């Protein structure tokens, strides 16, 4: 199954992602730190990245910029409680921008959609 890197500041949210998506069969890696995320992508590139804009060490926008400079082919979803970063994240290259919800259905659907496109480009 596909691998997902979740970059999320809050531990309870990281644990939720790990539990939910591991049960779905994904290989899940989690971190709270933008620099660590950038390092993880270098050593073991995931199939997709889900990242908040408010993370530790460096901002999500900076981490996204660093990651996409190295590996533009990895789909990246910004998943945040803030709707004000949408335009900036699109300009920097995010494939999707979702506002957090207690229901992970929208996130799950977007992950599946982007992974499908990555495997079967149009």
PDB file of C-alpha atoms in Angstrom:
ATOM      1  CA  UNK A   1       0.000   0.000   0.000  1.00  0.00           C
ATOM      2  CA  UNK A   2       1.020   3.614  -0.424  1.00  0.00           C
ATOM      3  CA  UNK A   3       3.098   5.505   2.118  1.00  0.00           C
ATOM      4  CA  UNK A   4       1.908   8.754   3.704  1.00  0.00           C
ATOM      5  CA  UNK A   5       3.965  11.287   5.640  1.00  0.00           C
ATOM      6  CA  UNK A   6       1.829  13.313   8.054  1.00  0.00           C
ATOM      7  CA  UNK A   7       3.361  16.530   9.390  1.00  0.00           C
ATOM      8  CA  UNK A   8       1.221  17.746  12.278  1.00  0.00           C
ATOM      9  CA  UNK A   9       2.041  19.808  15.369  1.00  0.00           C
ATOM     10  CA  UNK A  10      -0.484  18.218  17.730  1.00  0.00           C
ATOM     11  CA  UNK A  11       0.198  14.773  19.137  1.00  0.00           C
ATOM     12  CA  UNK A  12      -3.454  13.707  19.380  1.00  0.00           C
ATOM     13  CA  UNK A  13      -3.968  14.549  15.704  1.00  0.00           C
ATOM     14  CA  UNK A  14      -0.786  12.658  14.714  1.00  0.00           C
ATOM     15  CA  UNK A  15      -1.953   9.606  16.637  1.00  0.00           C
ATOM     16  CA  UNK A  16      -5.387   9.800  15.008  1.00  0.00           C
ATOM     17  CA  UNK A  17      -3.812   9.927  11.543  1.00  0.00           C
ATOM     18  CA  UNK A  18      -1.518   7.028  12.367  1.00  0.00           C
ATOM     19  CA  UNK A  19      -4.347   4.879  13.714  1.00  0.00           C
ATOM     20  CA  UNK A  20      -6.930   5.651  11.030  1.00  0.00           C
ATOM     21  CA  UNK A  21      -4.701   5.417   7.990  1.00  0.00           C
ATOM     22  CA  UNK A  22      -2.712   2.406   9.219  1.00  0.00           C
ATOM     23  CA  UNK A  23      -6.031   0.578   9.602  1.00  0.00           C
ATOM     24  CA  UNK A  24      -6.773   1.492   5.982  1.00  0.00           C
ATOM     25  CA  UNK A  25      -3.546  -0.263   4.998  1.00  0.00           C
ATOM     26  CA  UNK A  26      -1.297   2.747   4.432  1.00  0.00           C
ATOM     27  CA  UNK A  27       2.334   2.829   5.547  1.00  0.00           C
ATOM     28  CA  UNK A  28       2.172   5.866   7.856  1.00  0.00           C
ATOM     29  CA  UNK A  29       5.037   8.052   9.059  1.00  0.00           C
ATOM     30  CA  UNK A  30       4.344  10.962  11.395  1.00  0.00           C
ATOM     31  CA  UNK A  31       6.308  13.973  12.570  1.00  0.00           C
ATOM     32  CA  UNK A  32       5.586  17.344  14.152  1.00  0.00           C
ATOM     33  CA  UNK A  33       8.619  19.104  12.743  1.00  0.00           C
ATOM     34  CA  UNK A  34       9.085  20.720   9.335  1.00  0.00           C
ATOM     35  CA  UNK A  35      12.840  20.151   9.228  1.00  0.00           C
ATOM     36  CA  UNK A  36      12.384  16.504  10.211  1.00  0.00           C
ATOM     37  CA  UNK A  37       9.783  16.138   7.457  1.00  0.00           C
ATOM     38  CA  UNK A  38      12.219  17.541   4.904  1.00  0.00           C
ATOM     39  CA  UNK A  39      14.900  15.092   6.114  1.00  0.00           C
ATOM     40  CA  UNK A  40      12.484  12.136   6.016  1.00  0.00           C
ATOM     41  CA  UNK A  41      11.549  12.949   2.425  1.00  0.00           C
ATOM     42  CA  UNK A  42      15.249  12.838   1.472  1.00  0.00           C
ATOM     43  CA  UNK A  43      15.896   9.457   3.076  1.00  0.00           C
ATOM     44  CA  UNK A  44      12.585   7.721   2.388  1.00  0.00           C
ATOM     45  CA  UNK A  45      10.281   9.610   0.031  1.00  0.00           C
ATOM     46  CA  UNK A  46       6.603   8.925   0.745  1.00  0.00           C
ATOM     47  CA  UNK A  47       3.962   8.507  -1.936  1.00  0.00           C
ATOM     48  CA  UNK A  48       2.048  11.507  -0.556  1.00  0.00           C
ATOM     49  CA  UNK A  49       2.470  14.163   2.146  1.00  0.00           C
ATOM     50  CA  UNK A  50      -0.236  15.663   4.359  1.00  0.00           C
ATOM     51  CA  UNK A  51       0.983  18.758   6.190  1.00  0.00           C
ATOM     52  CA  UNK A  52      -0.375  21.499   8.424  1.00  0.00           C
ATOM     53  CA  UNK A  53       0.897  25.056   7.948  1.00  0.00           C
ATOM     54  CA  UNK A  54       1.504  25.479  11.685  1.00  0.00           C
ATOM     55  CA  UNK A  55       4.196  22.966  12.593  1.00  0.00           C
ATOM     56  CA  UNK A  56       7.321  22.958  14.724  1.00  0.00           C
ATOM     57  CA  UNK A  57      10.827  24.209  13.847  1.00  0.00           C
ATOM     58  CA  UNK A  58      10.005  25.700  10.423  1.00  0.00           C
ATOM     59  CA  UNK A  59       6.631  26.710   9.008  1.00  0.00           C
ATOM     60  CA  UNK A  60       4.591  24.377   6.876  1.00  0.00           C
ATOM     61  CA  UNK A  61       4.968  26.756   3.925  1.00  0.00           C
ATOM     62  CA  UNK A  62       8.780  26.722   4.305  1.00  0.00           C
ATOM     63  CA  UNK A  63       8.835  22.922   4.713  1.00  0.00           C
ATOM     64  CA  UNK A  64       6.608  22.544   1.659  1.00  0.00           C
ATOM     65  CA  UNK A  65       8.936  24.776  -0.351  1.00  0.00           C
ATOM     66  CA  UNK A  66      12.011  22.757   0.684  1.00  0.00           C
ATOM     67  CA  UNK A  67      10.346  19.433  -0.048  1.00  0.00           C
ATOM     68  CA  UNK A  68       8.939  20.418  -3.421  1.00  0.00           C
ATOM     69  CA  UNK A  69      12.313  21.817  -4.523  1.00  0.00           C
ATOM     70  CA  UNK A  70      13.717  18.314  -4.052  1.00  0.00           C
ATOM     71  CA  UNK A  71      10.812  16.152  -5.154  1.00  0.00           C
ATOM     72  CA  UNK A  72       8.128  17.944  -7.139  1.00  0.00           C
ATOM     73  CA  UNK A  73       6.463  14.685  -8.072  1.00  0.00           C
ATOM     74  CA  UNK A  74       5.217  13.905  -4.542  1.00  0.00           C
ATOM     75  CA  UNK A  75       1.584  15.000  -4.099  1.00  0.00           C
ATOM     76  CA  UNK A  76       1.242  17.357  -1.137  1.00  0.00           C
ATOM     77  CA  UNK A  77      -1.951  18.190   0.735  1.00  0.00           C
ATOM     78  CA  UNK A  78      -2.115  21.118   3.123  1.00  0.00           C
ATOM     79  CA  UNK A  79      -4.537  20.108   5.883  1.00  0.00           C
ATOM     80  CA  UNK A  80      -5.023  22.950   8.332  1.00  0.00           C
ATOM     81  CA  UNK A  81      -7.527  24.754  10.515  1.00  0.00           C
ATOM     82  CA  UNK A  82      -6.657  28.023   8.779  1.00  0.00           C
ATOM     83  CA  UNK A  83      -8.344  28.941   5.523  1.00  0.00           C
ATOM     84  CA  UNK A  84      -6.235  32.077   5.000  1.00  0.00           C
ATOM     85  CA  UNK A  85      -3.191  30.269   3.551  1.00  0.00           C
ATOM     86  CA  UNK A  86      -4.949  28.743   0.556  1.00  0.00           C
ATOM     87  CA  UNK A  87      -3.593  31.064  -2.143  1.00  0.00           C
ATOM     88  CA  UNK A  88      -0.041  31.029  -0.781  1.00  0.00           C
ATOM     89  CA  UNK A  89       0.014  27.240  -0.616  1.00  0.00           C
ATOM     90  CA  UNK A  90      -1.323  26.883  -4.149  1.00  0.00           C
ATOM     91  CA  UNK A  91       1.320  29.301  -5.448  1.00  0.00           C
ATOM     92  CA  UNK A  92       4.056  27.307  -3.681  1.00  0.00           C
ATOM     93  CA  UNK A  93       2.839  24.081  -5.238  1.00  0.00           C
ATOM     94  CA  UNK A  94       0.432  22.273  -2.919  1.00  0.00           C
ATOM     95  CA  UNK A  95      -1.789  19.852  -4.823  1.00  0.00           C
ATOM     96  CA  UNK A  96      -4.716  20.364  -2.466  1.00  0.00           C
ATOM     97  CA  UNK A  97      -5.739  22.561   0.440  1.00  0.00           C
ATOM     98  CA  UNK A  98      -8.294  21.248   2.915  1.00  0.00           C
ATOM     99  CA  UNK A  99      -9.633  22.809   6.093  1.00  0.00           C
ATOM    100  CA  UNK A 100      -9.462  20.380   9.014  1.00  0.00           C
ATOM    101  CA  UNK A 101     -12.570  18.546  10.086  1.00  0.00           C
ATOM    102  CA  UNK A 102     -13.347  15.929  12.719  1.00  0.00           C
ATOM    103  CA  UNK A 103     -14.530  13.754   9.822  1.00  0.00           C
ATOM    104  CA  UNK A 104     -11.569  12.411   7.837  1.00  0.00           C
ATOM    105  CA  UNK A 105     -13.687  11.460   4.810  1.00  0.00           C
ATOM    106  CA  UNK A 106     -12.716  14.491   2.713  1.00  0.00           C
ATOM    107  CA  UNK A 107      -9.031  13.976   3.516  1.00  0.00           C
ATOM    108  CA  UNK A 108      -9.232  10.256   2.743  1.00  0.00           C
ATOM    109  CA  UNK A 109     -10.951  10.939  -0.580  1.00  0.00           C
ATOM    110  CA  UNK A 110      -8.361  13.558  -1.559  1.00  0.00           C
ATOM    111  CA  UNK A 111      -5.474  11.210  -0.668  1.00  0.00           C
ATOM    112  CA  UNK A 112      -7.004   8.458  -2.805  1.00  0.00           C
ATOM    113  CA  UNK A 113      -7.632  10.875  -5.685  1.00  0.00           C
ATOM    114  CA  UNK A 114      -4.080  12.258  -5.707  1.00  0.00           C
ATOM    115  CA  UNK A 115      -2.487   8.826  -5.348  1.00  0.00           C
ATOM    116  CA  UNK A 116      -4.604   7.592  -8.232  1.00  0.00           C
ATOM    117  CA  UNK A 117      -3.427  10.491 -10.411  1.00  0.00           C
ATOM    118  CA  UNK A 118       0.200   9.873  -9.416  1.00  0.00           C
ATOM    119  CA  UNK A 119      -0.060   6.225 -10.481  1.00  0.00           C
ATOM    120  CA  UNK A 120      -2.201   6.873 -13.583  1.00  0.00           C
ATOM    121  CA  UNK A 121      -1.315  10.326 -14.917  1.00  0.00           C
ATOM    122  CA  UNK A 122      -3.789  11.800 -17.405  1.00  0.00           C
TER     123      UNK A 122
END
